[in-house]
Amino acid sequence: MQLHSFFNSSTSYRVRIALALKGLPYDYLPVDIRTGAHREPQYVANVNPSASVPALVDGEFHLGQSLAIIDYLDARYPEPRLIPLDAHERARVLELSYLIACDIHPVDNLRVLRYVQDVLGASPEQKDAWYRHWVAEGMAGVERLLARDAQNAEGPWCFGAQPTLADCCLVPQIANAQRMGCDLSAYPRSLAVYRHALEHPAFELAQPQRQPDYRV
Amino acid sequence: MQLHSFFNSSTSYRVRIALALKGLPYDYLPVDIRTGAHREPQYVANVNPSASVPALVDGEFHLGQSLAIIDYLDARYPEPRLIPLDAHERARVLELSYLIACDIHPVDNLRVLRYVQDVLGASPEQKDAWYRHWVAEGMAGVERLLARDAQNAEGPWCFGAQPTLADCCLVPQIANAQRMGCDLSAYPRSLAVYRHALEHPAFELAQPQRQPDYRV
């Protein structure tokens, strides 16, 4: 398999965690989204019509969108399973994952921050306030979801005794928020999961600073 | 079952389509997100910790996030199935659904448009340009995904001979873009799916103007 990835992309980071948890080897193909490599006609035509990272290549099959990729990996390589089979358990895992993947990350990603600054003319302070506003809104919801079920309130993962898709989404989001200087002290349960996860070899391997295209 | 919904919310609209396709009866509980009813402490504590619509109540089980709800409905009430079981087929359906649900809709929803206008001080013209920019970026990707596989290029649905989650996401997105006055002529395949879908009774029933809380 091949993964088109950018070291600092949260969505690429999610898939790197999933691949590492499943112990699947892959070739790492860097796509520099800062210079617009994900919009190059050849990449869009041959790799990913969504014009984004990550993109997985599994034989002849090309697939974009991080959560679709992780679902696909779970179907093809089900050990260990990242999205539970039980209807209620999977609902809880997906609910938290989507809160991050739909309500927090898209509003704070690179292309949106650039538009806020370059087109709307926001100051650096306004851009930072924008970022923190959506993190604060979303993380408050994450913390409430984690606290809802007593058996999850103890951790160490978001749900149950093993990492799931929810952890694949939470860890990159928190890493991103820390990089942007957000105060996360109001989300102790989320931070505890994050710290626990980083001690796991799969999460450690998937970090931005461990990727071949990493730079400061 | 009960559905907490707002007539004009695209995410609520997705779930209403899914419920109608499956022929599941439910009580409609309006939540006026324009006045902030989704942020009321009682709603957040008792119904949806995500502080958003839609939220499904199925017996004792409360669930937020539209795509988690549709996945749950597919697990519990699998006829007709909206997310295919085959690994490759479901990957295609999810890829398109996430392009809409993660890359287009979140950047253009009510709370973000309000922040752009009220906090960043964008003019109405700048706000409209913001909306259209993300629709144009995302819909170009949708159109490319629909055109990729020859067997889908003919329609009438996004993928295959029956409606799927992808159609549940595409129809509200196009309805929303039309309401905001976007020129969608560059996306003929998407428009053809949209027009076909609106002739289907389930899609017709789920429309904003058919909901009890509808107002102009």
Coordinates of C-alpha atoms in Angstrom, one line a residue:
Chain A
M1 CA 0.0 0.0 0.0
Q2 CA 0.9 3.6 -0.4
L3 CA -0.2 6.6 1.6
H4 CA -0.1 10.1 0.2
S5 CA 0.4 12.2 3.3
F6 CA 1.6 15.5 4.7
F7 CA 3.4 15.3 8.0
N8 CA 1.4 18.1 9.6
S9 CA -2.0 17.2 8.2
S10 CA -4.4 16.1 11.0
T11 CA -6.4 13.9 8.6
S12 CA -3.2 12.2 7.3
Y13 CA -2.2 11.7 11.0
R14 CA -5.5 9.9 11.7
V15 CA -4.8 7.4 8.9
R16 CA -1.1 6.9 9.9
I17 CA -2.3 5.9 13.4
A18 CA -4.8 3.4 12.0
L19 CA -2.2 1.8 9.7
A20 CA 0.3 1.6 12.6
L21 CA -2.3 0.1 14.9
K22 CA -3.0 -2.6 12.3
G23 CA 0.7 -3.1 11.7
L24 CA 0.3 -2.5 8.0
P25 CA 3.4 -1.6 6.0
Y26 CA 3.1 1.2 3.4
D27 CA 5.1 3.5 1.3
Y28 CA 5.0 7.1 2.4
L29 CA 4.5 9.6 -0.4
P30 CA 4.8 13.2 0.8
V31 CA 2.3 15.8 -0.6
D32 CA 3.2 19.3 0.4
I33 CA -0.2 21.0 0.9
R34 CA 1.5 24.2 1.9
T35 CA 2.7 24.6 -1.7
G36 CA -0.5 23.3 -3.2
A37 CA 0.8 19.9 -4.3
H38 CA -2.6 18.4 -3.6
R39 CA -4.1 20.6 -6.3
E40 CA -1.7 19.6 -9.1
P41 CA -3.7 18.3 -12.1
Q42 CA -1.8 15.0 -12.1
Y43 CA -2.5 14.3 -8.4
V44 CA -6.2 15.2 -8.8
A45 CA -6.6 13.1 -12.0
N46 CA -4.6 10.1 -11.0
V47 CA -4.6 9.9 -7.2
N48 CA -7.3 11.8 -5.5
P49 CA -10.2 13.7 -7.2
S50 CA -11.0 15.3 -3.8
A51 CA -7.7 17.3 -4.2
S52 CA -6.7 16.7 -0.6
V53 CA -4.6 14.5 1.6
P54 CA -4.6 11.7 2.7
A55 CA -5.1 9.3 -0.1
L56 CA -4.6 5.5 0.1
V57 CA -3.5 3.3 -2.8
D58 CA -4.2 -0.3 -2.3
G59 CA -3.4 -2.2 -5.5
E60 CA -5.6 -0.6 -8.1
F61 CA -7.9 1.0 -5.6
H62 CA -7.5 4.7 -4.8
L63 CA -9.3 6.2 -1.9
G64 CA -9.5 9.7 -0.4
Q65 CA -11.1 11.1 2.8
S66 CA -9.4 9.9 6.1
L67 CA -12.5 8.4 7.7
A68 CA -13.4 6.5 4.5
I69 CA -9.9 5.2 4.4
I70 CA -10.0 4.0 8.0
D71 CA -13.4 2.3 7.5
Y72 CA -11.9 0.6 4.4
L73 CA -8.9 -0.6 6.3
D74 CA -11.2 -1.9 9.0
A75 CA -13.2 -3.9 6.4
R76 CA -10.1 -5.3 4.7
Y77 CA -7.8 -5.7 7.6
P78 CA -10.1 -6.1 10.6
E79 CA -7.4 -6.8 13.3
P80 CA -7.5 -4.9 15.5
R81 CA -10.9 -3.5 14.8
L82 CA -11.1 0.3 15.1
I83 CA -14.9 0.7 14.6
P84 CA -16.8 -1.7 16.8
L85 CA -19.4 -4.0 15.2
D86 CA -22.1 -3.6 17.9
A87 CA -24.6 -1.0 16.9
H88 CA -24.5 1.0 20.1
E89 CA -20.8 0.8 20.6
R90 CA -20.0 1.9 17.0
A91 CA -22.5 4.7 17.4
R92 CA -20.6 6.2 20.3
V93 CA -17.3 5.9 18.5
L94 CA -18.6 7.5 15.4
E95 CA -20.5 10.2 17.2
L96 CA -17.2 11.4 18.9
S97 CA -15.2 11.0 15.7
Y98 CA -17.6 13.1 13.7
L99 CA -17.8 15.8 16.3
I100 CA -14.0 16.2 15.7
A101 CA -14.0 15.5 12.0
C102 CA -17.0 17.5 11.0
D103 CA -17.4 20.2 13.7
I104 CA -13.9 21.1 14.8
H105 CA -11.2 20.2 12.2
P106 CA -12.7 21.5 8.9
V107 CA -13.2 25.0 10.3
D108 CA -9.7 25.3 11.5
N109 CA -7.6 23.6 8.8
L110 CA -5.0 25.3 6.7
R111 CA -7.1 26.4 3.7
V112 CA -9.7 28.0 5.9
L113 CA -7.2 29.8 8.1
R114 CA -5.5 31.1 5.0
Y115 CA -8.8 32.4 3.6
V116 CA -9.6 34.1 6.9
Q117 CA -6.3 35.9 6.8
D118 CA -5.6 36.5 3.1
V119 CA -9.1 37.1 1.7
L120 CA -11.0 38.4 4.7
G121 CA -8.0 40.3 5.9
A122 CA -8.1 39.1 9.5
S123 CA -5.2 40.1 11.7
P124 CA -3.0 37.3 13.2
E125 CA -4.8 37.9 16.5
Q126 CA -8.2 37.5 14.8
K127 CA -7.0 34.3 13.1
D128 CA -5.8 32.9 16.4
A129 CA -9.1 33.8 18.1
W130 CA -10.9 32.1 15.2
Y131 CA -8.9 28.9 15.7
R132 CA -9.4 28.9 19.5
H133 CA -13.1 29.6 19.3
W134 CA -13.9 26.5 17.3
V135 CA -11.5 24.3 19.4
A136 CA -13.2 25.5 22.6
E137 CA -16.7 24.9 21.2
G138 CA -15.9 21.5 19.9
M139 CA -13.7 20.2 22.7
A140 CA -16.3 21.1 25.3
G141 CA -18.6 18.7 23.4
V142 CA -15.9 16.1 23.2
E143 CA -15.4 16.3 27.0
R144 CA -19.1 16.0 27.6
L145 CA -19.4 12.9 25.3
L146 CA -16.4 11.2 27.1
A147 CA -18.0 11.9 30.5
R148 CA -21.4 10.7 29.6
D149 CA -20.9 7.0 30.2
A150 CA -19.5 6.1 33.6
Q151 CA -17.5 3.2 32.2
N152 CA -15.6 5.5 29.9
A153 CA -14.9 8.2 32.4
E154 CA -12.0 6.1 33.7
G155 CA -10.2 5.6 30.4
P156 CA -7.5 5.0 29.3
W157 CA -9.0 5.3 25.8
C158 CA -12.0 7.2 24.5
F159 CA -14.2 4.1 24.6
G160 CA -13.5 0.7 26.0
A161 CA -10.2 -1.0 26.6
Q162 CA -8.7 -0.6 23.2
P163 CA -8.0 2.3 20.8
T164 CA -10.7 3.1 18.3
L165 CA -11.4 5.5 15.5
A166 CA -12.3 8.0 18.2
D167 CA -8.7 8.0 19.5
C168 CA -7.4 8.2 15.9
C169 CA -9.4 11.5 15.6
L170 CA -8.8 12.9 19.1
V171 CA -5.0 12.7 19.2
P172 CA -4.3 14.7 16.0
Q173 CA -6.9 17.3 17.0
I174 CA -5.3 17.8 20.4
A175 CA -1.8 17.9 19.0
N176 CA -2.9 20.5 16.5
A177 CA -4.6 22.6 19.2
Q178 CA -1.4 22.4 21.4
R179 CA 0.7 23.5 18.4
M180 CA -1.6 26.5 18.0
G181 CA -1.2 27.4 21.7
C182 CA -4.7 26.6 22.9
D183 CA -5.3 26.3 26.6
L184 CA -6.8 22.8 27.0
S185 CA -6.9 22.6 30.8
A186 CA -10.7 22.6 30.7
Y187 CA -10.6 19.1 29.0
P188 CA -8.9 16.9 31.5
R189 CA -10.5 13.7 30.2
S190 CA -9.4 14.3 26.6
L191 CA -5.9 15.3 27.7
A192 CA -5.6 12.0 29.7
V193 CA -6.5 10.0 26.6
Y194 CA -4.0 12.0 24.6
R195 CA -1.2 11.4 27.0
H196 CA -2.0 7.7 27.3
A197 CA -2.1 7.4 23.5
L198 CA 1.3 8.9 23.0
E199 CA 2.9 6.2 25.0
H200 CA 1.5 3.6 22.6
P201 CA 4.0 2.7 19.9
A202 CA 1.5 3.1 17.0
F203 CA 0.5 6.6 18.1
E204 CA 4.2 7.5 18.6
L205 CA 5.2 6.3 15.1
A206 CA 2.4 8.2 13.5
Q207 CA 3.4 11.6 14.9
P208 CA 4.3 14.5 12.5
Q209 CA 7.9 14.7 13.7
R210 CA 8.4 11.0 12.9
Q211 CA 7.5 11.4 9.2
P212 CA 10.0 11.7 6.3
D213 CA 8.7 15.0 5.2
Y214 CA 8.8 16.6 8.6
R215 CA 10.4 20.0 8.9
V216 CA 10.2 22.7 11.5
Chain B
M1 CA -38.2 7.2 17.8
Q2 CA -37.9 10.9 18.1
L3 CA -35.8 13.2 16.0
H4 CA -34.6 16.6 17.3
S5 CA -34.4 18.6 14.1
F6 CA -34.4 22.0 12.5
F7 CA -36.2 22.3 9.2
N8 CA -33.4 24.2 7.5
S9 CA -30.5 22.3 8.9
S10 CA -28.7 20.2 6.2
T11 CA -27.6 17.7 8.8
S12 CA -31.1 17.2 10.0
Y13 CA -32.3 16.9 6.4
R14 CA -29.8 14.0 5.8
V15 CA -31.3 12.1 8.7
R16 CA -34.9 12.8 7.7
I17 CA -34.1 11.4 4.2
A18 CA -32.6 8.2 5.8
L19 CA -35.6 7.7 8.1
A20 CA -38.0 8.2 5.2
L21 CA -36.1 5.8 3.0
K22 CA -36.4 3.2 5.7
G23 CA -40.0 4.0 6.3
L24 CA -39.4 4.5 10.0
P25 CA -42.0 6.6 11.9
Y26 CA -40.8 9.2 14.4
D27 CA -41.9 12.2 16.4
Y28 CA -40.5 15.4 15.1
L29 CA -39.1 17.7 17.9
P30 CA -38.2 21.1 16.5
V31 CA -35.0 22.8 17.8
D32 CA -34.6 26.4 16.6
I33 CA -30.9 26.7 16.1
R34 CA -31.4 30.4 15.0
T35 CA -32.3 31.3 18.5
G36 CA -29.8 28.9 20.1
A37 CA -32.2 26.2 21.4
H38 CA -29.5 23.6 20.7
R39 CA -27.3 25.4 23.3
E40 CA -29.9 25.4 26.1
P41 CA -28.4 23.6 29.2
Q42 CA -31.3 21.1 29.4
Y43 CA -30.9 20.1 25.7
V44 CA -27.2 19.7 26.1
A45 CA -27.5 17.7 29.3
N46 CA -30.4 15.5 28.5
V47 CA -30.5 15.2 24.7
N48 CA -27.2 16.0 22.9
P49 CA -23.9 16.8 24.5
S50 CA -22.6 17.9 21.1
A51 CA -25.0 20.9 21.4
S52 CA -26.2 20.5 17.8
V53 CA -29.0 19.1 15.7
P54 CA -30.0 16.5 14.7
A55 CA -30.3 14.1 17.6
L56 CA -32.0 10.8 17.6
V57 CA -33.8 9.2 20.5
D58 CA -34.4 5.5 20.2
G59 CA -35.8 4.2 23.5
E60 CA -33.1 5.0 26.1
F61 CA -30.4 5.6 23.5
H62 CA -29.6 9.2 22.6
L63 CA -27.4 9.9 19.6
G64 CA -26.0 13.0 17.9
Q65 CA -24.1 13.6 14.6
S66 CA -26.0 13.0 11.5
L67 CA -23.7 10.4 9.9
A68 CA -23.4 8.5 13.2
I69 CA -27.2 8.4 13.3
I70 CA -27.5 7.1 9.7
D71 CA -24.9 4.4 10.4
Y72 CA -26.9 3.4 13.5
L73 CA -30.1 3.3 11.6
D74 CA -28.4 1.1 9.0
A75 CA -27.3 -1.3 11.7
R76 CA -30.6 -1.5 13.5
Y77 CA -33.0 -1.2 10.5
P78 CA -31.0 -2.5 7.6
E79 CA -33.7 -2.4 4.9
P80 CA -33.0 -0.7 2.6
R81 CA -29.3 -0.5 3.3
L82 CA -27.8 3.0 2.8
I83 CA -24.1 2.1 3.4
P84 CA -23.2 -0.9 1.3
L85 CA -21.5 -3.9 3.0
D86 CA -18.9 -4.6 0.3
A87 CA -15.6 -2.9 1.2
H88 CA -15.0 -1.2 -2.1
E89 CA -18.6 -0.1 -2.6
R90 CA -18.9 1.4 0.9
A91 CA -15.6 3.1 0.5
R92 CA -16.9 5.0 -2.5
V93 CA -20.1 6.0 -0.8
L94 CA -18.3 7.1 2.3
E95 CA -15.7 9.0 0.4
L96 CA -18.3 11.2 -1.3
S97 CA -20.3 11.6 1.8
Y98 CA -17.3 12.8 3.8
L99 CA -16.3 15.2 1.1
I100 CA -19.6 16.9 1.6
A101 CA -19.9 16.4 5.4
C102 CA -16.3 17.3 6.2
D103 CA -15.0 19.6 3.5
I104 CA -18.1 21.6 2.3
H105 CA -20.9 21.8 4.9
P106 CA -19.0 22.6 8.1
V107 CA -17.3 25.7 6.7
D108 CA -20.6 27.0 5.4
N109 CA -23.0 26.4 8.2
L110 CA -25.0 28.9 10.2
R111 CA -22.6 29.3 13.1
V112 CA -19.6 29.9 10.9
L113 CA -21.3 32.3 8.6
R114 CA -22.4 34.3 11.7
Y115 CA -18.9 34.4 13.0
V116 CA -17.6 35.6 9.6
Q117 CA -20.1 38.4 9.6
D118 CA -20.5 39.3 13.3
V119 CA -17.0 38.8 14.6
L120 CA -14.7 39.2 11.6
G121 CA -16.9 42.0 10.3
A122 CA -17.2 40.6 6.8
S123 CA -19.7 42.5 4.5
P124 CA -22.7 40.6 3.2
E125 CA -20.9 40.4 -0.2
Q126 CA -17.8 38.9 1.5
K127 CA -20.0 36.4 3.4
D128 CA -21.7 35.3 0.2
A129 CA -18.3 35.0 -1.5
W130 CA -17.1 32.9 1.4
Y131 CA -20.1 30.6 1.0
R132 CA -19.7 30.2 -2.7
H133 CA -15.9 29.7 -2.5
W134 CA -16.3 26.5 -0.4
V135 CA -19.2 25.2 -2.4
A136 CA -17.2 25.6 -5.6
E137 CA -14.1 23.9 -4.2
G138 CA -16.1 21.0 -2.8
M139 CA -18.6 20.5 -5.6
A140 CA -15.8 20.3 -8.2
G141 CA -14.5 17.4 -6.2
V142 CA -18.0 15.8 -5.9
E143 CA -18.4 16.0 -9.6
R144 CA -15.0 14.4 -10.3
L145 CA -15.8 11.6 -7.8
L146 CA -19.2 10.9 -9.6
A147 CA -17.5 10.9 -13.0
R148 CA -14.7 8.6 -12.0
D149 CA -16.4 5.3 -12.4
A150 CA -18.1 4.8 -15.8
Q151 CA -20.9 2.8 -14.3
N152 CA -21.9 5.7 -12.1
A153 CA -21.7 8.3 -14.7
E154 CA -25.2 7.4 -16.0
G155 CA -27.0 7.7 -12.6
P156 CA -29.7 8.0 -11.6
W157 CA -28.2 7.9 -8.0
C158 CA -24.7 8.8 -6.9
F159 CA -23.6 5.1 -6.8
G160 CA -25.5 2.1 -8.0
A161 CA -29.2 1.6 -8.6
Q162 CA -30.5 2.6 -5.2
P163 CA -30.1 5.7 -3.0
T164 CA -27.3 5.6 -0.5
L165 CA -25.8 7.8 2.2
A166 CA -24.1 9.7 -0.5
D167 CA -27.5 10.8 -1.9
C168 CA -28.6 11.7 1.7
C169 CA -25.6 14.1 1.9
L170 CA -25.7 15.5 -1.7
V171 CA -29.3 16.5 -1.8
P172 CA -29.3 18.8 1.3
Q173 CA -26.0 20.3 0.2
I174 CA -27.3 21.2 -3.3
A175 CA -30.6 22.5 -1.8
N176 CA -28.6 24.7 0.5
A177 CA -26.4 26.0 -2.3
Q178 CA -29.4 26.8 -4.4
R179 CA -31.0 28.7 -1.5
M180 CA -27.8 30.8 -1.3
G181 CA -27.9 31.5 -5.0
C182 CA -24.9 29.5 -6.1
D183 CA -24.4 28.9 -9.8
L184 CA -24.3 25.1 -10.0
S185 CA -24.2 24.7 -13.8
A186 CA -20.6 23.4 -13.6
Y187 CA -21.9 20.3 -11.8
P188 CA -24.4 18.6 -14.2
R189 CA -24.0 15.1 -12.8
S190 CA -24.7 16.3 -9.3
L191 CA -27.7 18.3 -10.4
A192 CA -29.1 15.3 -12.3
V193 CA -28.9 13.2 -9.1
Y194 CA -30.5 16.0 -7.2
R195 CA -33.4 16.4 -9.6
H196 CA -34.0 12.6 -9.7
A197 CA -33.9 12.4 -5.9
L198 CA -36.6 15.0 -5.4
E199 CA -39.0 12.9 -7.4
H200 CA -38.6 10.1 -4.9
P201 CA -41.2 10.2 -2.1
A202 CA -38.7 9.8 0.7
F203 CA -36.6 12.8 -0.5
E204 CA -39.7 14.8 -1.1
L205 CA -41.1 14.2 2.5
A206 CA -37.7 15.2 4.0
Q207 CA -37.6 18.6 2.5
P208 CA -37.4 21.7 4.7
Q209 CA -40.7 23.1 3.5
R210 CA -42.5 19.8 4.5
Q211 CA -41.4 20.0 8.2
P212 CA -43.7 21.3 11.0
D213 CA -41.3 24.0 12.0
Y214 CA -40.9 25.4 8.5
R215 CA -41.2 29.1 8.0
V216 CA -40.1 31.5 5.3

